[in-house]
mmCIF file of C-alpha atoms in Angstrom:
data_model
loop_
_atom_site.group_PDB
_atom_site.id
_atom_site.type_symbol
_atom_site.label_atom_id
_atom_site.label_comp_id
_atom_site.label_asym_id
_atom_site.label_seq_id
_atom_site.Cartn_x
_atom_site.Cartn_y
_atom_site.Cartn_z
ATOM 1 C CA UNK A 1 -18.888 27.539 -11.618
ATOM 2 C CA UNK A 2 -16.033 25.181 -12.279
ATOM 3 C CA UNK A 3 -16.540 21.862 -14.144
ATOM 4 C CA UNK A 4 -15.819 19.795 -10.969
ATOM 5 C CA UNK A 5 -18.578 21.446 -9.161
ATOM 6 C CA UNK A 6 -20.902 20.633 -12.045
ATOM 7 C CA UNK A 7 -19.491 17.404 -12.262
ATOM 8 C CA UNK A 8 -20.558 16.426 -8.489
ATOM 9 C CA UNK A 9 -23.566 14.025 -8.557
ATOM 10 C CA UNK A 10 -23.370 13.445 -12.169
ATOM 11 C CA UNK A 11 -19.950 11.555 -11.633
ATOM 12 C CA UNK A 12 -21.774 9.184 -9.262
ATOM 13 C CA UNK A 13 -24.455 8.409 -12.004
ATOM 14 C CA UNK A 14 -21.761 7.669 -14.712
ATOM 15 C CA UNK A 15 -19.824 5.506 -12.299
ATOM 16 C CA UNK A 16 -22.998 3.580 -11.716
ATOM 17 C CA UNK A 17 -23.541 3.135 -15.509
ATOM 18 C CA UNK A 18 -20.120 1.946 -16.166
ATOM 19 C CA UNK A 19 -20.221 -0.568 -13.279
ATOM 20 C CA UNK A 20 -23.569 -1.502 -14.783
ATOM 21 C CA UNK A 21 -21.945 -2.721 -17.887
ATOM 22 C CA UNK A 22 -19.812 -5.172 -16.355
ATOM 23 C CA UNK A 23 -17.671 -5.933 -13.201
ATOM 24 C CA UNK A 24 -14.879 -3.484 -12.998
ATOM 25 C CA UNK A 25 -11.961 -2.514 -10.810
ATOM 26 C CA UNK A 26 -10.646 0.753 -9.885
ATOM 27 C CA UNK A 27 -8.084 1.461 -12.507
ATOM 28 C CA UNK A 28 -10.385 0.329 -15.331
ATOM 29 C CA UNK A 29 -12.992 2.410 -14.127
ATOM 30 C CA UNK A 30 -10.901 5.489 -14.038
ATOM 31 C CA UNK A 31 -9.564 4.909 -17.533
ATOM 32 C CA UNK A 32 -13.021 4.433 -18.881
ATOM 33 C CA UNK A 33 -14.080 7.731 -17.343
ATOM 34 C CA UNK A 34 -11.244 9.370 -18.851
ATOM 35 C CA UNK A 35 -11.919 7.919 -22.378
ATOM 36 C CA UNK A 36 -15.562 9.242 -22.084
ATOM 37 C CA UNK A 37 -14.077 12.607 -21.657
ATOM 38 C CA UNK A 38 -13.963 13.121 -17.762
ATOM 39 C CA UNK A 39 -10.368 14.286 -17.576
ATOM 40 C CA UNK A 40 -10.569 17.283 -15.403
ATOM 41 C CA UNK A 41 -10.629 15.539 -12.149
ATOM 42 C CA UNK A 42 -7.963 13.370 -10.528
ATOM 43 C CA UNK A 43 -8.239 9.586 -10.959
ATOM 44 C CA UNK A 44 -8.040 8.707 -7.227
ATOM 45 C CA UNK A 45 -11.330 10.801 -6.762
ATOM 46 C CA UNK A 46 -13.243 7.560 -7.543
ATOM 47 C CA UNK A 47 -12.126 5.725 -4.726
ATOM 48 C CA UNK A 48 -13.819 7.779 -1.946
ATOM 49 C CA UNK A 49 -16.967 7.712 -4.109
ATOM 50 C CA UNK A 50 -16.724 4.141 -4.409
ATOM 51 C CA UNK A 51 -16.253 3.894 -0.728
ATOM 52 C CA UNK A 52 -19.510 5.889 -0.186
ATOM 53 C CA UNK A 53 -21.565 4.006 -2.761
ATOM 54 C CA UNK A 54 -20.497 0.635 -0.928
ATOM 55 C CA UNK A 55 -21.607 2.077 2.448
ATOM 56 C CA UNK A 56 -24.938 3.273 0.692
ATOM 57 C CA UNK A 57 -25.244 -0.494 -0.651
ATOM 58 C CA UNK A 58 -25.294 0.781 -4.284
ATOM 59 C CA UNK A 59 -22.212 -1.335 -5.196
ATOM 60 C CA UNK A 60 -20.612 -4.412 -3.648
ATOM 61 C CA UNK A 61 -17.064 -5.470 -4.249
ATOM 62 C CA UNK A 62 -15.392 -8.901 -4.241
ATOM 63 C CA UNK A 63 -11.586 -9.686 -4.336
ATOM 64 C CA UNK A 64 -10.427 -11.698 -7.410
ATOM 65 C CA UNK A 65 -7.097 -12.880 -8.358
ATOM 66 C CA UNK A 66 -5.902 -11.094 -11.473
ATOM 67 C CA UNK A 67 -4.151 -12.825 -14.248
ATOM 68 C CA UNK A 68 -1.116 -10.853 -13.747
ATOM 69 C CA UNK A 69 -0.797 -11.127 -9.755
ATOM 70 C CA UNK A 70 -2.148 -9.098 -6.877
ATOM 71 C CA UNK A 71 -5.669 -9.516 -5.843
ATOM 72 C CA UNK A 72 -7.953 -6.928 -7.142
ATOM 73 C CA UNK A 73 -11.200 -5.498 -5.904
ATOM 74 C CA UNK A 74 -13.967 -5.768 -8.503
ATOM 75 C CA UNK A 75 -17.109 -3.829 -8.041
ATOM 76 C CA UNK A 76 -20.477 -4.838 -9.393
ATOM 77 C CA UNK A 77 -24.006 -3.012 -8.642
ATOM 78 C CA UNK A 78 -26.480 -4.388 -6.135
ATOM 79 C CA UNK A 79 -30.334 -4.185 -7.003
ATOM 80 C CA UNK A 80 -30.426 -1.009 -4.990
ATOM 81 C CA UNK A 81 -27.484 0.379 -7.166
ATOM 82 C CA UNK A 82 -29.523 -0.509 -10.404
ATOM 83 C CA UNK A 83 -32.643 1.184 -9.056
ATOM 84 C CA UNK A 84 -30.553 4.251 -8.376
ATOM 85 C CA UNK A 85 -29.136 4.266 -11.963
ATOM 86 C CA UNK A 86 -32.455 4.014 -13.395
ATOM 87 C CA UNK A 87 -33.508 7.194 -11.307
ATOM 88 C CA UNK A 88 -30.422 8.921 -12.441
ATOM 89 C CA UNK A 89 -30.973 8.284 -15.893
ATOM 90 C CA UNK A 90 -34.677 9.767 -15.519
ATOM 91 C CA UNK A 91 -33.323 12.740 -13.610
ATOM 92 C CA UNK A 92 -30.638 13.543 -16.246
ATOM 93 C CA UNK A 93 -32.812 13.157 -19.185
ATOM 94 C CA UNK A 94 -35.220 15.609 -17.570
ATOM 95 C CA UNK A 95 -32.287 17.976 -16.640
ATOM 96 C CA UNK A 96 -30.661 17.496 -20.134
ATOM 97 C CA UNK A 97 -33.728 18.728 -21.900
ATOM 98 C CA UNK A 98 -34.712 21.538 -19.556
ATOM 99 C CA UNK A 99 -31.062 22.948 -19.923
ATOM 100 C CA UNK A 100 -31.172 22.399 -23.708
ATOM 101 C CA UNK A 101 -34.351 24.427 -24.039
ATOM 102 C CA UNK A 102 -33.065 27.084 -21.990
ATOM 103 C CA UNK A 103 -29.881 27.278 -24.032
ATOM 104 C CA UNK A 104 -31.930 27.036 -27.264
ATOM 105 C CA UNK A 105 -33.789 30.081 -26.358
ATOM 106 C CA UNK A 106 -30.862 31.927 -25.515
ATOM 107 C CA UNK A 107 -29.118 31.149 -28.782
ATOM 108 C CA UNK A 108 -32.377 32.359 -30.842
ATOM 109 C CA UNK A 109 -32.608 35.598 -29.074
ATOM 110 C CA UNK B 1 3.978 -8.532 -11.877
ATOM 111 C CA UNK B 2 5.736 -6.459 -8.935
ATOM 112 C CA UNK B 3 6.595 -3.246 -10.794
ATOM 113 C CA UNK B 4 8.570 -0.820 -8.579
ATOM 114 C CA UNK B 5 6.490 2.126 -7.383
ATOM 115 C CA UNK B 6 8.164 5.595 -7.638
ATOM 116 C CA UNK B 7 9.501 7.011 -4.358
ATOM 117 C CA UNK B 8 6.941 9.635 -4.465
ATOM 118 C CA UNK B 9 3.976 7.228 -4.529
ATOM 119 C CA UNK B 10 5.579 4.994 -1.875
ATOM 120 C CA UNK B 11 5.799 8.140 0.110
ATOM 121 C CA UNK B 12 2.323 9.166 -0.416
ATOM 122 C CA UNK B 13 0.883 5.638 0.560
ATOM 123 C CA UNK B 14 2.987 5.580 3.598
ATOM 124 C CA UNK B 15 1.811 9.098 4.617
ATOM 125 C CA UNK B 16 -1.832 7.850 3.954
ATOM 126 C CA UNK B 17 -1.524 4.728 6.143
ATOM 127 C CA UNK B 18 -0.044 7.025 8.983
ATOM 128 C CA UNK B 19 -2.970 9.479 8.566
ATOM 129 C CA UNK B 20 -5.675 6.934 8.583
ATOM 130 C CA UNK B 21 -4.041 4.817 11.418
ATOM 131 C CA UNK B 22 -3.630 8.038 13.529
ATOM 132 C CA UNK B 23 -7.366 8.981 12.835
ATOM 133 C CA UNK B 24 -8.301 5.579 14.514
ATOM 134 C CA UNK B 25 -9.818 4.005 11.336
ATOM 135 C CA UNK B 26 -10.374 0.123 10.955
ATOM 136 C CA UNK B 27 -7.411 -1.489 10.224
ATOM 137 C CA UNK B 28 -8.786 -3.992 7.607
ATOM 138 C CA UNK B 29 -10.327 -0.974 5.696
ATOM 139 C CA UNK B 30 -6.821 0.877 5.833
ATOM 140 C CA UNK B 31 -5.165 -2.210 4.257
ATOM 141 C CA UNK B 32 -8.096 -2.497 1.696
ATOM 142 C CA UNK B 33 -7.637 0.992 0.170
ATOM 143 C CA UNK B 34 -3.866 1.234 0.395
ATOM 144 C CA UNK B 35 -3.636 -1.987 -1.657
ATOM 145 C CA UNK B 36 -6.230 -0.748 -4.135
ATOM 146 C CA UNK B 37 -4.405 2.516 -4.492
ATOM 147 C CA UNK B 38 -0.927 1.001 -4.693
ATOM 148 C CA UNK B 39 -2.371 -1.206 -7.656
ATOM 149 C CA UNK B 40 -3.705 1.902 -9.185
ATOM 150 C CA UNK B 41 -0.484 3.827 -8.739
ATOM 151 C CA UNK B 42 1.570 1.005 -10.236
ATOM 152 C CA UNK B 43 -0.638 0.745 -13.423
ATOM 153 C CA UNK B 44 -0.780 4.543 -13.758
ATOM 154 C CA UNK B 45 3.035 4.946 -13.530
ATOM 155 C CA UNK B 46 3.766 2.278 -15.862
ATOM 156 C CA UNK B 47 1.608 4.447 -18.406
ATOM 157 C CA UNK B 48 3.676 7.600 -17.323
ATOM 158 C CA UNK B 49 1.241 9.252 -15.181
ATOM 159 C CA UNK B 50 2.443 11.130 -12.107
ATOM 160 C CA UNK B 51 0.967 10.664 -8.555
ATOM 161 C CA UNK B 52 -0.619 14.077 -8.836
ATOM 162 C CA UNK B 53 -2.501 12.778 -11.839
ATOM 163 C CA UNK B 54 -4.176 10.323 -9.487
ATOM 164 C CA UNK B 55 -4.397 12.164 -6.028
ATOM 165 C CA UNK B 56 -4.889 15.796 -7.229
ATOM 166 C CA UNK B 57 -2.700 18.885 -6.189
ATOM 167 C CA UNK B 58 -3.377 18.366 -2.258
ATOM 168 C CA UNK B 59 -2.324 15.059 -0.832
ATOM 169 C CA UNK B 60 -3.774 16.436 2.336
ATOM 170 C CA UNK B 61 -7.133 16.981 1.040
ATOM 171 C CA UNK B 62 -7.253 13.709 -0.708
ATOM 172 C CA UNK B 63 -6.425 12.000 2.333
ATOM 173 C CA UNK B 64 -9.029 13.865 4.123
ATOM 174 C CA UNK B 65 -11.703 12.804 1.494
ATOM 175 C CA UNK B 66 -10.674 9.023 2.058
ATOM 176 C CA UNK B 67 -10.794 9.402 5.690
ATOM 177 C CA UNK B 68 -14.447 10.854 5.540
ATOM 178 C CA UNK B 69 -15.627 7.804 4.013
ATOM 179 C CA UNK B 70 -13.999 5.194 6.400
ATOM 180 C CA UNK B 71 -15.407 3.750 9.874
ATOM 181 C CA UNK B 72 -13.919 4.194 13.285
ATOM 182 C CA UNK B 73 -12.762 1.035 14.739
ATOM 183 C CA UNK B 74 -14.124 1.895 18.243
ATOM 184 C CA UNK B 75 -13.457 -1.568 19.850
ATOM 185 C CA UNK B 76 -9.884 -1.662 18.682
ATOM 186 C CA UNK B 77 -9.539 1.790 20.219
ATOM 187 C CA UNK B 78 -11.040 1.119 23.434
ATOM 188 C CA UNK B 79 -9.037 -2.294 23.720
ATOM 189 C CA UNK B 80 -5.928 -0.152 22.888
ATOM 190 C CA UNK B 81 -6.407 2.541 25.465
ATOM 191 C CA UNK B 82 -7.337 0.173 28.243
ATOM 192 C CA UNK B 83 -4.322 -2.035 27.491
ATOM 193 C CA UNK B 84 -2.002 1.061 27.572
ATOM 194 C CA UNK B 85 -3.415 2.365 30.780
ATOM 195 C CA UNK B 86 -3.276 -0.953 32.365
ATOM 196 C CA UNK B 87 0.165 -1.445 30.982
ATOM 197 C CA UNK B 88 1.325 1.872 32.605
ATOM 198 C CA UNK B 89 -0.107 0.928 35.907
ATOM 199 C CA UNK B 90 1.539 -2.452 35.783
ATOM 200 C CA UNK B 91 5.102 -0.773 35.175
ATOM 201 C CA UNK B 92 4.334 1.421 38.172
ATOM 202 C CA UNK B 93 3.054 -1.467 40.321
ATOM 203 C CA UNK B 94 6.027 -3.609 39.672
ATOM 204 C CA UNK B 95 8.700 -1.055 39.910
ATOM 205 C CA UNK B 96 7.394 0.270 43.278
ATOM 206 C CA UNK B 97 6.801 -3.195 44.713
ATOM 207 C CA UNK B 98 10.448 -4.028 44.068
ATOM 208 C CA UNK B 99 11.362 -0.864 46.596
ATOM 209 C CA UNK B 100 8.932 -2.470 49.272
ATOM 210 C CA UNK B 101 5.442 -2.214 50.218
ATOM 211 C CA UNK B 102 3.012 -1.094 47.551
ATOM 212 C CA UNK B 103 0.928 2.068 48.063
ATOM 213 C CA UNK B 104 -1.107 4.084 45.756
ATOM 214 C CA UNK B 105 -2.862 7.353 46.393
ATOM 215 C CA UNK B 106 -5.892 8.570 44.545
ATOM 216 C CA UNK B 107 -4.113 11.661 43.131
ATOM 217 C CA UNK B 108 -1.469 9.097 41.770
ATOM 218 C CA UNK B 109 -3.872 6.778 40.171
ATOM 219 C CA UNK B 110 -6.232 9.423 38.748
ATOM 220 C CA UNK B 111 -3.246 11.579 37.537
ATOM 221 C CA UNK B 112 -1.459 8.498 35.890
ATOM 222 C CA UNK B 113 -4.767 7.788 34.024
ATOM 223 C CA UNK B 114 -5.290 11.245 32.847
ATOM 224 C CA UNK B 115 -1.596 11.952 31.679
ATOM 225 C CA UNK B 116 -1.670 8.502 29.884
ATOM 226 C CA UNK B 117 -4.789 9.273 28.076
ATOM 227 C CA UNK B 118 -3.646 12.772 27.261
ATOM 228 C CA UNK B 119 -0.348 11.511 25.981
ATOM 229 C CA UNK B 120 -2.032 8.846 23.747
ATOM 230 C CA UNK B 121 -4.114 11.534 22.259
ATOM 231 C CA UNK B 122 -1.084 13.555 21.775
ATOM 232 C CA UNK B 123 0.775 10.932 20.073
ATOM 233 C CA UNK B 124 -2.117 10.384 17.649
ATOM 234 C CA UNK B 125 -2.687 14.026 17.050
ATOM 235 C CA UNK B 126 1.141 14.331 16.312
ATOM 236 C CA UNK B 127 1.293 11.498 13.772
ATOM 237 C CA UNK B 128 -1.717 12.862 11.856
ATOM 238 C CA UNK B 129 -0.083 16.248 11.877
ATOM 239 C CA UNK B 130 3.007 14.909 10.567
ATOM 240 C CA UNK B 131 1.065 12.784 7.935
ATOM 241 C CA UNK B 132 -1.032 15.546 6.663
ATOM 242 C CA UNK B 133 1.668 18.342 6.421
ATOM 243 C CA UNK B 134 4.693 16.411 5.862
ATOM 244 C CA UNK B 135 6.908 18.837 7.649
ATOM 245 C CA UNK B 136 10.750 18.727 7.421
ATOM 246 C CA UNK B 137 12.775 16.312 9.359
ATOM 247 C CA UNK B 138 14.072 19.125 11.798
ATOM 248 C CA UNK B 139 10.529 20.276 12.549
ATOM 249 C CA UNK B 140 9.505 16.512 13.026
ATOM 250 C CA UNK B 141 12.488 16.040 15.576
ATOM 251 C CA UNK B 142 11.406 19.188 17.331
ATOM 252 C CA UNK B 143 7.897 17.909 17.683
ATOM 253 C CA UNK B 144 9.097 14.662 19.215
ATOM 254 C CA UNK B 145 11.540 16.534 21.499
ATOM 255 C CA UNK B 146 8.607 18.577 22.644
ATOM 256 C CA UNK B 147 6.482 15.770 23.279
ATOM 257 C CA UNK B 148 9.025 14.124 25.401
ATOM 258 C CA UNK B 149 9.684 17.195 27.393
ATOM 259 C CA UNK B 150 5.922 17.658 28.149
ATOM 260 C CA UNK B 151 5.514 14.007 29.147
ATOM 261 C CA UNK B 152 8.420 14.423 31.235
ATOM 262 C CA UNK B 153 7.257 17.502 32.852
ATOM 263 C CA UNK B 154 3.774 15.902 33.437
ATOM 264 C CA UNK B 155 4.950 13.004 35.376
ATOM 265 C CA UNK B 156 7.412 15.012 37.450
ATOM 266 C CA UNK B 157 4.485 17.429 38.247
ATOM 267 C CA UNK B 158 2.279 14.473 39.271
ATOM 268 C CA UNK B 159 4.962 13.308 41.466
ATOM 269 C CA UNK B 160 5.333 16.717 43.240
ATOM 270 C CA UNK B 161 1.697 17.102 43.748
ATOM 271 C CA UNK B 162 1.222 13.744 45.160
ATOM 272 C CA UNK B 163 4.039 14.584 47.554
ATOM 273 C CA UNK B 164 2.283 17.725 48.800
ATOM 274 C CA UNK B 165 -1.327 17.033 48.705
ATOM 275 C CA UNK B 166 -3.101 14.427 50.976
ATOM 276 C CA UNK B 167 -5.489 12.190 49.227
ATOM 277 C CA UNK B 168 -6.992 8.743 50.229
ATOM 278 C CA UNK B 169 -4.361 5.985 49.749
ATOM 279 C CA UNK B 170 -4.313 2.327 49.436
ATOM 280 C CA UNK B 171 -1.720 0.485 50.932
ATOM 281 C CA UNK B 172 -0.652 -3.229 50.807
ATOM 282 C CA UNK B 173 1.266 -4.924 53.397
ATOM 283 C CA UNK B 174 4.065 -7.500 52.457
ATOM 284 C CA UNK B 175 1.965 -10.451 51.276
ATOM 285 C CA UNK B 176 -0.563 -8.216 49.595
ATOM 286 C CA UNK B 177 2.181 -6.544 47.622
ATOM 287 C CA UNK B 178 3.469 -9.980 46.634
ATOM 288 C CA UNK B 179 0.024 -11.164 45.403
ATOM 289 C CA UNK B 180 -0.697 -7.896 43.328
ATOM 290 C CA UNK B 181 2.922 -8.170 41.767
ATOM 291 C CA UNK B 182 2.147 -11.691 40.632
ATOM 292 C CA UNK B 183 -1.251 -10.716 39.143
ATOM 293 C CA UNK B 184 0.457 -7.656 37.488
ATOM 294 C CA UNK B 185 3.194 -9.895 36.062
ATOM 295 C CA UNK B 186 0.733 -12.335 34.676
ATOM 296 C CA UNK B 187 -1.251 -9.515 33.114
ATOM 297 C CA UNK B 188 1.958 -8.272 31.329
ATOM 298 C CA UNK B 189 2.843 -11.770 30.175
ATOM 299 C CA UNK B 190 -0.628 -12.338 28.896
ATOM 300 C CA UNK B 191 -0.225 -8.889 26.967
ATOM 301 C CA UNK B 192 3.085 -10.103 25.503
ATOM 302 C CA UNK B 193 1.675 -13.439 24.239
ATOM 303 C CA UNK B 194 -1.386 -11.611 22.949
ATOM 304 C CA UNK B 195 0.378 -8.918 20.978
ATOM 305 C CA UNK B 196 3.262 -11.336 20.164
ATOM 306 C CA UNK B 197 5.982 -8.851 21.120
ATOM 307 C CA UNK B 198 8.153 -9.133 23.943
ATOM 308 C CA UNK B 199 8.861 -5.356 24.003
ATOM 309 C CA UNK B 200 6.831 -5.018 27.301
ATOM 310 C CA UNK B 201 8.620 -7.670 29.174
ATOM 311 C CA UNK B 202 12.100 -6.359 27.984
ATOM 312 C CA UNK B 203 11.296 -2.938 28.970
ATOM 313 C CA UNK B 204 10.287 -4.068 32.314
ATOM 314 C CA UNK B 205 13.294 -6.015 33.030
ATOM 315 C CA UNK B 206 15.529 -3.342 32.147
ATOM 316 C CA UNK B 207 13.289 -1.180 34.573
ATOM 317 C CA UNK B 208 13.435 -3.674 37.623
ATOM 318 C CA UNK B 209 16.406 -6.130 37.263
ATOM 319 C CA UNK B 210 19.193 -3.411 37.724
ATOM 320 C CA UNK B 211 17.449 -2.430 40.769
ATOM 321 C CA UNK B 212 17.227 -5.868 42.305
ATOM 322 C CA UNK B 213 20.675 -6.775 41.398
ATOM 323 C CA UNK B 214 22.277 -3.695 42.641
ATOM 324 C CA UNK B 215 20.442 -3.849 45.942
ATOM 325 C CA UNK B 216 22.362 -7.134 46.748
ATOM 326 C CA UNK B 217 25.718 -5.308 46.338
ATOM 327 C CA UNK B 218 27.282 -3.097 48.852
ATOM 328 C CA UNK B 219 27.622 -0.113 46.633
ATOM 329 C CA UNK B 220 26.393 3.135 48.239
ATOM 330 C CA UNK B 221 22.770 4.253 47.608
ATOM 331 C CA UNK B 222 23.696 7.074 45.213
ATOM 332 C CA UNK B 223 25.918 5.037 43.014
ATOM 333 C CA UNK B 224 23.197 2.306 42.948
ATOM 334 C CA UNK B 225 20.613 4.932 41.811
ATOM 335 C CA UNK B 226 22.634 6.607 39.009
ATOM 336 C CA UNK B 227 23.979 3.096 37.842
ATOM 337 C CA UNK B 228 20.509 1.566 37.649
ATOM 338 C CA UNK B 229 19.083 4.633 35.799
ATOM 339 C CA UNK B 230 21.964 4.326 33.498
ATOM 340 C CA UNK B 231 21.510 0.513 32.818
ATOM 341 C CA UNK B 232 17.756 0.997 32.210
ATOM 342 C CA UNK B 233 17.916 3.908 29.696
ATOM 343 C CA UNK B 234 21.068 2.446 28.142
ATOM 344 C CA UNK B 235 19.163 -1.000 27.769
ATOM 345 C CA UNK B 236 16.313 0.455 26.345
ATOM 346 C CA UNK B 237 18.108 2.707 23.873
ATOM 347 C CA UNK B 238 20.301 -0.506 22.712
ATOM 348 C CA UNK B 239 17.100 -2.465 22.374
ATOM 349 C CA UNK B 240 15.318 0.144 20.181
ATOM 350 C CA UNK B 241 18.414 0.704 18.015
ATOM 351 C CA UNK B 242 18.592 -3.258 17.454
ATOM 352 C CA UNK B 243 14.843 -3.530 16.604
ATOM 353 C CA UNK B 244 15.109 -0.461 14.369
ATOM 354 C CA UNK B 245 18.049 -1.893 12.519
ATOM 355 C CA UNK B 246 16.182 -5.221 12.169
ATOM 356 C CA UNK B 247 13.072 -3.676 10.876
ATOM 357 C CA UNK B 248 15.222 -1.774 8.308
ATOM 358 C CA UNK B 249 16.795 -4.975 6.998
ATOM 359 C CA UNK B 250 13.438 -6.832 6.402
#
């Protein structure tokens, strides 16, 4: 299984978490993901994901004038998005501990 | 801050726009994503990243991903198709009523509708194919040529079938023809004002005015027909050339 395949789903949760920190626009979000180490996927992938999250009403966007010039779309979480993020964190913690225990068992053998 | 985008990025944005438009997506949403991506590409390029870093190795796949998340604009589509079909009928009605009393057979009306619907579908299919696969210029021209050939053949076939097969026909007398012509003309005028282009009326005048003017002369009928066809096609060609040049200039 490739990293990209493993990432599916997980990346959604991470995007929610980053948007939760503060209102953010596309490029900033892509850069943040890259800084956190998600550099194996192409930056543009976030846009279809953001579009879907917007349709599912997890995020909303507002157009704001940036200091430099063009209007930018800033994303923020809806209450439904916050709820989804909490669910994700729960699921992730469970998954993480399960995977860790499996791998620990594997190492000890 | 209007940093120039690289040729490759510009090309991709054009391609994406064409792809989404020919897929019948909502125009407002298309503008939105194009703006967002163009902003992203500008920033990425200013930091030395390539287009492929943004959209991955396959533009086609990326375009499909975006398209999958977008809504169809059904209302705009229906409006568009109905307008085109009515527009084609208007052309036919006006150019025939110039020749005398108007009559329409069922085969003619149904055939025209079917052909136009098919051709609209074919145009969109063609543009989507071009946007997704980015073929060579030669291939593109070949495609356009084939398209014109097929549409020409379909119209000729319709005329031939209509001549050979009897079907219920609506005919109008003199005053009827005039009334229908006026209504049709008003419709075309309305479309022109609504779409804010005069293309429809300009095409129409190239199609009809030569006929009317030449009829007043004492030229023989064959000269009249060939002259009027030449003026119609030549006029439309010149008009398209001028518009094209104007568009490139701005």
